[in-house]
Tab-separated table of C-alpha atoms in Angstrom:
chain	number	residue	atom	x	y	z
Z	1	MET	CA	-16.959	15.354	-10.456
Z	2	ALA	CA	-15.653	11.482	-10.042
Z	3	ASN	CA	-13.738	10.157	-7.099
Z	4	VAL	CA	-11.165	7.814	-7.741
Z	5	VAL	CA	-9.482	4.400	-4.974
Z	6	VAL	CA	-6.001	3.595	-6.399
Z	7	VAL	CA	-5.058	0.566	-5.419
Z	8	GLY	CA	-2.360	-1.737	-5.282
Z	9	SER	CA	-3.106	-4.846	-8.064
Z	10	GLN	CA	-0.363	-7.386	-6.516
Z	11	TRP	CA	1.448	-7.125	-3.228
Z	12	GLY	CA	2.623	-3.875	-3.516
Z	13	ASP	CA	5.960	-2.441	-4.641
Z	14	GLU	CA	4.083	-1.337	-7.750
Z	15	GLY	CA	4.455	2.313	-8.493
Z	16	LYS	CA	1.485	3.504	-6.919
Z	17	GLY	CA	3.509	6.845	-5.649
Z	18	LYS	CA	4.897	8.065	-8.582
Z	19	ILE	CA	0.600	7.314	-9.776
Z	20	VAL	CA	-1.160	9.118	-6.674
Z	21	ASP	CA	0.508	11.889	-6.977
Z	22	TRP	CA	0.677	11.868	-11.274
Z	23	LEU	CA	-3.050	11.744	-9.904
Z	24	SER	CA	-2.850	14.250	-7.121
Z	25	GLU	CA	-2.248	16.834	-9.191
Z	26	ARG	CA	-5.559	16.893	-10.546
Z	27	ALA	CA	-7.667	15.832	-7.653
Z	28	ASP	CA	-8.259	18.233	-4.655
Z	29	VAL	CA	-8.164	16.013	-2.000
Z	30	VAL	CA	-5.562	12.477	-0.807
Z	31	VAL	CA	-6.900	10.157	1.490
Z	32	ARG	CA	-5.167	7.366	3.571
Z	33	PHE	CA	-7.807	4.678	4.401
Z	34	GLN	CA	-5.195	1.328	5.949
Z	35	GLY	CA	-2.378	0.541	7.237
Z	36	GLY	CA	0.546	2.305	8.461
Z	37	HIS	CA	3.886	3.716	8.279
Z	38	ASN	CA	4.469	0.025	6.803
Z	39	ALA	CA	3.590	1.720	3.757
Z	40	GLY	CA	6.562	3.174	1.625
Z	41	HIS	CA	6.086	5.368	-1.597
Z	42	THR	CA	8.834	6.954	-3.302
Z	43	LEU	CA	7.271	9.877	-5.363
Z	44	VAL	CA	10.035	11.565	-8.358
Z	45	ILE	CA	8.762	15.084	-8.325
Z	46	ASP	CA	11.909	17.142	-10.951
Z	47	GLY	CA	13.882	14.905	-10.163
Z	48	LYS	CA	13.930	15.738	-6.026
Z	49	VAL	CA	13.212	12.313	-4.200
Z	50	TYR	CA	10.571	11.884	-2.012
Z	51	LYS	CA	10.019	9.092	0.147
Z	52	LEU	CA	6.300	8.881	2.286
Z	53	SER	CA	5.242	6.583	4.260
Z	54	LEU	CA	2.227	7.632	6.377
Z	55	LEU	CA	1.159	10.800	4.015
Z	56	PRO	CA	-0.852	11.315	1.931
Z	57	SER	CA	1.272	11.681	-1.644
Z	58	GLY	CA	-0.012	14.615	-2.219
Z	59	VAL	CA	0.619	16.975	1.107
Z	60	VAL	CA	4.074	17.123	-1.209
Z	61	ARG	CA	2.306	19.509	-3.546
Z	62	PRO	CA	0.566	22.764	-2.918
Z	63	ASP	CA	-2.854	23.234	-2.193
Z	64	LYS	CA	-3.795	20.468	-2.074
Z	65	LEU	CA	-5.838	18.672	1.120
Z	66	ALA	CA	-3.886	15.536	2.074
Z	67	VAL	CA	-6.112	13.811	4.796
Z	68	ILE	CA	-5.742	10.446	6.827
Z	69	GLY	CA	-7.944	8.117	7.623
Z	70	ASN	CA	-10.006	6.253	10.458
Z	71	GLY	CA	-8.675	2.863	8.773
Z	72	VAL	CA	-5.424	3.802	9.431
Z	73	VAL	CA	-3.492	3.005	12.392
Z	74	ILE	CA	-0.518	6.185	13.502
Z	75	ASP	CA	2.804	5.953	15.241
Z	76	PRO	CA	2.453	10.097	15.894
Z	77	TRP	CA	6.333	9.963	16.323
Z	78	ALA	CA	6.651	8.775	12.966
Z	79	LEU	CA	4.447	10.843	10.929
Z	80	VAL	CA	6.613	13.946	13.153
Z	81	ALA	CA	9.917	12.425	11.947
Z	82	GLU	CA	7.920	12.259	8.377
Z	83	ILE	CA	6.201	16.437	9.157
Z	84	GLU	CA	9.847	16.820	10.322
Z	85	GLY	CA	11.783	15.540	7.358
Z	86	LEU	CA	9.207	16.897	4.748
Z	87	ALA	CA	10.152	20.181	5.937
Z	88	ALA	CA	13.639	19.812	5.110
Z	89	GLN	CA	13.026	19.075	1.723
Z	90	GLY	CA	11.400	22.433	1.811
Z	91	VAL	CA	7.491	20.513	1.974
Z	92	ALA	CA	5.665	23.064	4.752
Z	93	ILE	CA	2.990	20.804	6.444
Z	94	SER	CA	-0.007	23.082	8.434
Z	95	ARG	CA	-3.887	22.281	9.008
Z	96	ASP	CA	-4.530	23.516	5.766
Z	97	ASN	CA	-3.122	20.634	3.577
Z	98	LEU	CA	-3.110	18.142	6.607
Z	99	ARG	CA	-5.932	16.157	8.291
Z	100	ILE	CA	-6.186	13.166	10.615
Z	101	ALA	CA	-8.865	11.570	11.517
Z	102	GLU	CA	-9.792	11.946	15.006
Z	103	ASN	CA	-10.598	8.371	15.708
Z	104	ALA	CA	-7.520	6.451	14.051
Z	105	THR	CA	-6.200	3.979	16.216
Z	106	LEU	CA	-2.663	4.981	17.547
Z	107	ILE	CA	0.726	2.471	17.003
Z	108	LEU	CA	2.775	3.432	20.917
Z	109	PRO	CA	5.594	1.903	21.659
Z	110	LEU	CA	4.617	-1.715	23.147
Z	111	HIS	CA	2.667	-2.748	19.533
Z	112	GLY	CA	6.502	-2.699	18.103
Z	113	GLU	CA	7.995	-3.910	20.591
Z	114	LEU	CA	5.197	-6.937	20.854
Z	115	ASP	CA	6.305	-7.286	16.824
Z	116	SER	CA	9.370	-8.198	17.981
Z	117	PHE	CA	8.903	-10.710	20.257
Z	118	ARG	CA	6.430	-12.592	18.466
Z	119	GLU	CA	8.797	-12.746	14.898
Z	120	ALA	CA	11.481	-13.773	16.974
Z	121	GLN	CA	9.895	-16.579	18.830
Z	122	ALA	CA	7.980	-17.546	15.648
Z	123	GLY	CA	10.769	-19.534	13.877
Z	124	LYS	CA	9.900	-20.948	10.637
Z	125	GLY	CA	6.858	-20.113	11.625
Z	126	ARG	CA	6.952	-15.878	11.182
Z	127	ILE	CA	4.908	-13.846	9.118
Z	128	GLY	CA	8.369	-11.219	7.855
Z	129	THR	CA	5.871	-8.282	9.339
Z	130	THR	CA	8.227	-4.986	9.629
Z	131	LYS	CA	7.786	-5.113	13.245
Z	132	ARG	CA	6.581	-1.620	13.025
Z	133	GLY	CA	4.058	-2.355	15.437
Z	134	ILE	CA	0.507	-2.346	12.643
Z	135	GLY	CA	-1.241	-6.057	13.249
Z	136	PRO	CA	-0.112	-5.511	17.132
Z	137	ALA	CA	-2.276	-1.979	16.956
Z	138	TYR	CA	-5.259	-3.449	14.811
Z	139	GLU	CA	-5.774	-5.745	17.907
Z	140	ASP	CA	-6.019	-3.994	19.799
Z	141	LYS	CA	-8.262	-1.796	17.679
Z	142	VAL	CA	-10.649	-4.963	17.321
Z	143	GLY	CA	-9.676	-5.733	21.060
Z	144	ARG	CA	-12.215	-1.779	22.267
Z	145	ARG	CA	-8.963	-0.920	23.648
Z	146	ALA	CA	-7.129	1.541	21.343
Z	147	ILE	CA	-5.807	5.011	22.298
Z	148	ARG	CA	-6.401	6.875	19.724
Z	149	VAL	CA	-6.063	10.114	18.504
Z	150	MET	CA	-8.661	12.379	20.161
Z	151	ASP	CA	-8.143	10.509	23.079
Z	152	LEU	CA	-4.529	12.964	23.568
Z	153	GLN	CA	-6.920	15.783	23.375
Z	154	ASN	CA	-7.090	14.990	27.683
Z	155	VAL	CA	-3.898	13.285	29.232
Z	156	LYS	CA	-6.351	13.116	32.423
Z	157	THR	CA	-8.675	10.510	30.803
Z	158	LEU	CA	-5.143	8.462	29.507
Z	159	PRO	CA	-4.511	7.021	32.622
Z	160	ASP	CA	-7.441	4.409	32.539
Z	161	LYS	CA	-7.515	3.985	28.927
Z	162	ILE	CA	-3.410	3.150	29.299
Z	163	ALA	CA	-4.323	0.761	32.443
Z	164	ARG	CA	-7.018	-0.714	30.287
Z	165	VAL	CA	-4.057	-1.429	27.270
Z	166	MET	CA	-1.269	-2.507	30.123
Z	167	THR	CA	-3.663	-5.256	31.651
Z	168	HIS	CA	-3.723	-7.018	27.658
Z	169	HIS	CA	-0.030	-6.895	26.600
Z	170	ASN	CA	1.404	-7.188	30.178
Z	171	ALA	CA	-0.382	-10.757	30.257
Z	172	LEU	CA	1.166	-11.756	26.993
Z	173	ARG	CA	4.568	-10.056	27.453
Z	174	ARG	CA	4.294	-12.604	31.633
Z	175	GLY	CA	3.875	-14.857	28.584
Z	176	MET	CA	7.260	-14.283	26.025
Z	177	GLY	CA	9.215	-13.534	29.495
Z	178	GLU	CA	9.508	-10.497	28.788
Z	179	ALA	CA	9.290	-7.576	31.287
Z	180	GLU	CA	6.303	-5.888	31.964
Z	181	ILE	CA	5.462	-2.104	30.537
Z	182	ASP	CA	5.866	1.153	32.336
Z	183	GLY	CA	2.811	2.814	32.536
Z	184	ASP	CA	3.933	6.080	33.633
Z	185	GLN	CA	6.756	6.040	30.935
Z	186	LEU	CA	4.386	5.752	28.091
Z	187	TYR	CA	1.558	8.525	30.064
Z	188	GLU	CA	5.063	10.947	29.254
Z	189	GLN	CA	5.325	9.624	26.236
Z	190	LEU	CA	1.827	10.726	24.865
Z	191	ARG	CA	1.623	13.287	26.999
Z	192	ASP	CA	4.836	15.261	25.288
Z	193	ILE	CA	4.051	14.279	20.923
Z	194	ALA	CA	0.080	15.642	22.333
Z	195	PRO	CA	0.545	18.690	21.507
Z	196	LYS	CA	2.553	17.841	17.799
Z	197	ILE	CA	-0.279	15.726	16.698
Z	198	LEU	CA	-3.771	17.780	18.416
Z	199	PRO	CA	-3.391	20.604	15.812
Z	200	TYR	CA	-3.975	18.360	12.437
Z	201	MET	CA	-7.051	16.230	14.445
Z	202	ASP	CA	-10.146	16.547	12.842
Z	203	VAL	CA	-13.768	15.212	12.310
Z	204	CYS	CA	-12.787	13.636	8.438
Z	205	TRP	CA	-16.486	11.702	7.821
Z	206	LYS	CA	-17.530	15.437	8.337
Z	207	LEU	CA	-14.599	17.299	5.924
Z	208	LEU	CA	-14.914	14.314	2.856
Z	209	ASP	CA	-18.338	14.966	2.824
Z	210	GLU	CA	-18.808	18.841	2.382
Z	211	LYS	CA	-15.974	18.414	0.021
Z	212	ARG	CA	-17.491	15.856	-1.686
Z	213	ARG	CA	-20.449	17.460	-2.228
Z	214	ALA	CA	-18.550	20.849	-2.987
Z	215	GLY	CA	-18.148	19.116	-6.157
Z	216	ARG	CA	-13.941	18.627	-5.249
Z	217	ARG	CA	-12.363	15.438	-6.503
Z	218	ILE	CA	-11.533	12.783	-4.225
Z	219	LEU	CA	-7.925	10.741	-4.410
Z	220	PHE	CA	-7.715	7.766	-2.227
Z	221	GLU	CA	-4.823	5.835	-1.962
Z	222	GLY	CA	-4.459	2.306	-1.060
Z	223	ALA	CA	-1.158	1.398	0.829
Z	224	GLN	CA	0.907	-2.319	0.006
Z	225	GLY	CA	-1.679	-4.720	-2.128
Z	226	MET	CA	-4.066	-6.228	-2.564
Z	227	LEU	CA	-2.755	-9.697	-2.352
Z	228	LEU	CA	-1.420	-8.769	1.322
Z	229	ASP	CA	-5.879	-8.338	2.282
Z	230	ILE	CA	-6.695	-9.629	5.475
Z	231	ASP	CA	-9.918	-10.951	3.832
Z	232	HIS	CA	-8.794	-12.141	0.164
Z	233	GLY	CA	-4.788	-12.588	0.134
Z	234	THR	CA	-2.165	-14.561	0.838
Z	235	TYR	CA	-3.612	-15.611	4.564
Z	236	PRO	CA	-2.075	-15.512	7.133
Z	237	PHE	CA	1.141	-13.881	5.280
Z	238	VAL	CA	-0.255	-10.909	4.940
Z	239	THR	CA	-0.878	-6.888	6.175
Z	240	SER	CA	-3.432	-6.231	9.521
Z	241	SER	CA	-5.848	-4.162	7.325
Z	242	ASN	CA	-8.394	-5.043	4.521
Z	243	THR	CA	-6.131	-3.453	1.198
Z	244	VAL	CA	-8.858	-3.861	-1.213
Z	245	ALA	CA	-10.456	-1.051	-2.561
Z	246	ALA	CA	-13.851	-1.260	-0.674
Z	247	GLN	CA	-12.000	-0.702	2.351
Z	248	ALA	CA	-11.723	3.034	0.760
Z	249	ALA	CA	-14.990	3.913	1.583
Z	250	THR	CA	-14.752	1.954	5.264
Z	251	GLY	CA	-11.740	3.823	6.672
Z	252	SER	CA	-12.986	7.080	5.473
Z	253	GLY	CA	-16.023	7.290	6.345
Z	254	ILE	CA	-17.781	8.053	3.023
Z	255	GLY	CA	-20.023	6.266	1.440
Z	256	PRO	CA	-19.033	3.679	-1.037
Z	257	ARG	CA	-21.111	5.009	-3.989
Z	258	ALA	CA	-19.529	7.621	-4.071
Z	259	LEU	CA	-16.014	5.928	-4.987
Z	260	ASN	CA	-16.833	6.332	-8.776
Z	261	TYR	CA	-13.621	4.755	-10.700
Z	262	VAL	CA	-10.988	2.056	-9.078
Z	263	LEU	CA	-7.591	1.357	-9.839
Z	264	GLY	CA	-4.834	-0.756	-10.111
Z	265	ILE	CA	-1.613	-0.597	-9.826
Z	266	THR	CA	-0.355	-3.365	-12.194
Z	267	LYS	CA	3.840	-3.862	-12.076
Z	268	ALA	CA	4.829	-5.409	-15.769
Z	269	TYR	CA	6.155	-9.072	-13.792
Z	270	THR	CA	5.416	-9.340	-10.326
Z	271	THR	CA	7.932	-8.875	-6.548
Z	272	ARG	CA	7.225	-9.986	-2.626
Z	273	VAL	CA	8.638	-8.977	-0.096
Z	274	GLY	CA	9.220	-11.378	3.149
Z	275	GLN	CA	7.432	-14.491	3.424
Z	276	GLY	CA	5.064	-16.403	1.517
Z	277	PRO	CA	3.783	-17.635	-1.629
Z	278	PHE	CA	4.849	-16.392	-4.992
Z	279	PRO	CA	3.847	-19.011	-7.879
Z	280	THR	CA	5.833	-17.574	-10.531
Z	281	GLU	CA	9.135	-16.343	-8.499
Z	282	GLN	CA	12.435	-16.724	-10.493
Z	283	ASP	CA	14.593	-17.974	-7.818
Z	284	ASN	CA	16.913	-17.875	-10.331
Z	285	GLU	CA	19.592	-15.536	-12.666
Z	286	MET	CA	16.559	-13.384	-14.005
Z	287	GLY	CA	14.922	-13.460	-10.607
Z	288	ARG	CA	17.914	-11.539	-9.772
Z	289	LEU	CA	18.035	-9.666	-12.740
Z	290	LEU	CA	14.905	-9.183	-12.676
Z	291	GLY	CA	16.100	-6.852	-9.510
Z	292	GLU	CA	18.599	-5.039	-10.600
Z	293	ARG	CA	17.337	-3.547	-13.238
Z	294	GLY	CA	13.953	-2.625	-10.704
Z	295	HIS	CA	15.814	-1.730	-8.452
Z	296	GLU	CA	13.507	-3.725	-6.604
Z	297	PHE	CA	14.266	-2.770	-2.926
Z	298	GLY	CA	11.803	-2.422	0.340
Z	299	THR	CA	11.250	2.069	0.374
Z	300	VAL	CA	11.011	1.108	4.261
Z	301	THR	CA	12.482	-1.572	5.329
Z	302	GLY	CA	15.492	-2.330	2.455
Z	303	ARG	CA	14.512	-4.967	2.331
Z	304	GLN	CA	15.261	-7.453	-1.085
Z	305	ARG	CA	12.140	-8.423	-2.584
Z	306	ARG	CA	11.640	-11.795	-4.316
Z	307	CYS	CA	11.215	-11.032	-8.541
Z	308	GLY	CA	9.444	-12.979	-10.677
Z	309	TRP	CA	6.982	-13.325	-14.043
Z	310	PHE	CA	3.857	-11.368	-14.525
Z	311	ASP	CA	0.704	-13.513	-13.156
Z	312	ALA	CA	-1.749	-12.442	-14.885
Z	313	VAL	CA	-4.005	-15.421	-12.669
Z	314	LEU	CA	-3.160	-13.627	-9.747
Z	315	VAL	CA	-3.850	-9.447	-11.505
Z	316	ARG	CA	-7.508	-11.408	-12.830
Z	317	GLN	CA	-8.455	-12.235	-8.852
Z	318	ALA	CA	-7.585	-9.076	-7.952
Z	319	ILE	CA	-9.548	-7.409	-10.195
Z	320	LYS	CA	-12.538	-8.929	-8.785
Z	321	THR	CA	-12.234	-8.774	-5.713
Z	322	SER	CA	-11.780	-5.364	-5.735
Z	323	GLY	CA	-14.339	-4.504	-8.512
Z	324	ILE	CA	-10.824	-2.041	-10.811
Z	325	ASP	CA	-12.325	-0.763	-14.050
Z	326	GLY	CA	-8.539	-0.318	-15.293
Z	327	ILE	CA	-5.139	-0.678	-14.466
Z	328	ALA	CA	-2.253	1.173	-14.769
Z	329	LEU	CA	0.897	-0.504	-16.608
Z	330	THR	CA	3.950	-0.260	-14.113
Z	331	LYS	CA	7.568	-0.570	-14.484
Z	332	LEU	CA	6.707	-2.036	-18.507
Z	333	ASP	CA	10.574	-0.727	-18.751
Z	334	ILE	CA	12.593	-3.569	-17.195
Z	335	LEU	CA	11.223	-5.937	-18.891
Z	336	ASP	CA	13.285	-4.187	-22.473
Z	337	GLY	CA	15.661	-5.680	-24.176
Z	338	PHE	CA	15.179	-9.877	-22.792
Z	339	LYS	CA	14.950	-12.009	-25.560
Z	340	LYS	CA	12.359	-13.882	-24.735
Z	341	ILE	CA	9.257	-12.826	-21.545
Z	342	LYS	CA	6.757	-15.309	-19.910
Z	343	VAL	CA	3.592	-14.372	-18.604
Z	344	GLY	CA	1.745	-17.032	-14.605
Z	345	VAL	CA	-1.390	-18.065	-17.562
Z	346	GLY	CA	-2.887	-20.812	-14.882
Z	347	TYR	CA	-1.545	-23.157	-12.398
Z	348	LYS	CA	-1.066	-26.501	-11.780
Z	349	LEU	CA	-2.648	-28.088	-7.813
Z	350	ASP	CA	-1.649	-31.680	-7.140
Z	351	GLY	CA	-1.653	-31.916	-10.674
Z	352	GLU	CA	-5.150	-30.497	-11.497
Z	353	GLU	CA	-5.182	-27.362	-13.682
Z	354	ILE	CA	-7.512	-23.926	-11.590
Z	355	ASP	CA	-7.688	-20.895	-12.854
Z	356	HIS	CA	-7.321	-19.273	-9.633
Z	357	LEU	CA	-5.414	-19.024	-6.673
Z	358	PRO	CA	-7.304	-21.614	-3.411
Z	359	SER	CA	-7.707	-19.640	-0.106
Z	360	ALA	CA	-5.842	-22.996	1.908
Z	361	GLN	CA	-2.317	-21.634	2.630
Z	362	GLY	CA	-1.113	-25.710	1.713
Z	363	ALA	CA	-2.928	-25.001	-1.165
Z	364	GLN	CA	-1.268	-21.469	-2.164
Z	365	ALA	CA	2.440	-23.644	-1.757
Z	366	ARG	CA	2.153	-26.249	-3.191
Z	367	VAL	CA	0.399	-24.876	-6.254
Z	368	GLU	CA	2.748	-24.356	-9.984
Z	369	PRO	CA	2.349	-21.880	-12.231
Z	370	ILE	CA	1.584	-22.896	-15.902
Z	371	PHE	CA	4.014	-19.736	-18.302
Z	372	GLU	CA	3.267	-19.377	-21.816
Z	373	THR	CA	6.367	-17.337	-23.288
Z	374	LEU	CA	5.822	-14.266	-25.364
Z	375	GLU	CA	8.672	-12.383	-27.606
Z	376	GLY	CA	10.385	-9.506	-26.630
Z	377	TRP	CA	12.191	-6.641	-27.636
Z	378	ASP	CA	15.390	-5.323	-28.452
Z	379	GLU	CA	14.716	-1.654	-28.069
Z	380	THR	CA	13.192	1.049	-25.640
Z	381	THR	CA	10.416	2.090	-23.370
Z	382	ALA	CA	12.179	3.787	-21.259
Z	383	GLY	CA	10.210	7.635	-21.045
Z	384	ALA	CA	7.705	6.753	-24.176
Z	385	ARG	CA	4.792	8.895	-23.610
Z	386	THR	CA	3.055	7.984	-26.540
Z	387	TRP	CA	1.581	4.090	-28.405
Z	388	ALA	CA	3.755	4.975	-31.178
Z	389	GLU	CA	6.889	5.472	-28.956
Z	390	LEU	CA	6.133	2.239	-27.971
Z	391	PRO	CA	8.079	-0.491	-29.629
Z	392	ALA	CA	5.661	-3.231	-31.729
Z	393	GLN	CA	5.379	-6.379	-29.166
Z	394	ALA	CA	5.865	-3.999	-26.398
Z	395	VAL	CA	2.360	-3.060	-27.207
Z	396	LYS	CA	1.634	-6.840	-27.847
Z	397	TYR	CA	2.832	-8.017	-24.132
Z	398	VAL	CA	0.075	-5.185	-22.955
Z	399	ARG	CA	-2.284	-5.918	-25.193
Z	400	HIS	CA	-2.850	-9.862	-24.304
Z	401	ILE	CA	-1.583	-8.721	-20.644
Z	402	GLU	CA	-5.117	-7.123	-20.983
Z	403	GLU	CA	-6.042	-9.866	-22.209
Z	404	LEU	CA	-5.491	-12.273	-19.350
Z	405	ILE	CA	-6.107	-9.886	-16.945
Z	406	GLU	CA	-9.733	-9.190	-18.745
Z	407	CYS	CA	-9.256	-5.326	-17.746
Z	408	PRO	CA	-8.261	-2.291	-19.417
Z	409	VAL	CA	-5.115	-0.565	-19.091
Z	410	ALA	CA	-5.910	2.838	-18.416
Z	411	LEU	CA	-2.140	4.501	-18.008
Z	412	LEU	CA	1.042	3.159	-18.587
Z	413	SER	CA	3.869	3.890	-16.556
Z	414	THR	CA	7.703	4.132	-18.111
Z	415	SER	CA	10.310	5.045	-15.655
Z	416	PRO	CA	10.164	6.638	-12.504
Z	417	GLU	CA	9.383	10.999	-13.729
Z	418	ARG	CA	5.798	11.687	-13.515
Z	419	ASP	CA	5.899	12.672	-17.019
Z	420	ASP	CA	5.577	9.490	-18.702
Z	421	THR	CA	3.373	8.485	-18.376
Z	422	ILE	CA	0.648	6.917	-21.738
Z	423	LEU	CA	-2.771	7.709	-20.404
Z	424	VAL	CA	-5.250	5.829	-21.853
Z	425	HIS	CA	-8.161	6.644	-19.411
Z	426	ASP	CA	-8.720	9.749	-17.679
Z	427	PRO	CA	-9.927	7.885	-14.238
Z	428	PHE	CA	-11.104	11.009	-12.932
Z	429	ALA	CA	-13.475	11.911	-16.456
Z	430	ASP	CA	-15.956	8.551	-14.938
């Protein structure tokens, strides 16, 4: 049985939630492998809307096992709130359908506070973080002072671990003129939340190996988009984890040979939240129109997204660095009715044409897009479920995108409803 990795090929917000839900019906296990509760996935199932941040999208479907892998940083209070929110919508969460890796790192209240302190003091140099403590939690993980899920099992050992964390963070807080951490309060908070988290804890690398050997289909669900990858994204305006497909193996404890197909979720235009370069951005009436028609507001933050034309250069780059086999093209219907549609096909940097986004921050800020203008279409693509239902010019647009990004379209999404999807190639068929 094929195992599928789903990643965003732009800056996130590509519509992964719907596609992962669509695929999860064919999967047995759905795994989150990086990020934290800064991710936001919106699912629309039978007219009911579910908003998820930490929980894998498959958790809302019966008989699916959801796994939060070791590559995820977990805010236990946010996780409990999300579980309770789903319960209020009639979705029961138990050990039967949710497991959490014992070696996943916890996000503590002090991490969110540090995030906010830094952004407040950064001024024009701010990154645009969601202030949820994601970055500081990853810093503690790499700094080998993190508190992990397994540490909640024996609360007697927590004071020493909290002291180790405080040594680092109190030094930072003193330098910022902020109050030091109350270690006793943090201990009480962790002691109280532990019984709500520990029932889901498991040795997830072993669990996934058993599922794979038993022939179960596993779907690996990424958060954010590839252009926010800590190594391959628009650094420093990136997230604090690797968002490329290779992280599915590291962030879940499964070998890379178990990853059979990589699907890149790709919006038919481009959006971005927060700071950082955006070569094809339309900071004008066209950008506002795309935002209004596409309802471009962040699921988690509520922040309005910056909007622009499709950037084939960036998507092609994401396809190469993530090993994407096929894309799921989403929100094509938002382009309905446009007389002309532009596509970014290259860049100019200091007068010279280039075919990729450079890594240097200064160079990224200076690149100028080279646009190609295509004919639009008057008919609607919304709700189409076969190629025959699409306007001829819309089909031409999709085919031209395939040529520019050097990758085939495997799925085409024509509305937020899961069944409004044209299947060209089933990723699980590999």
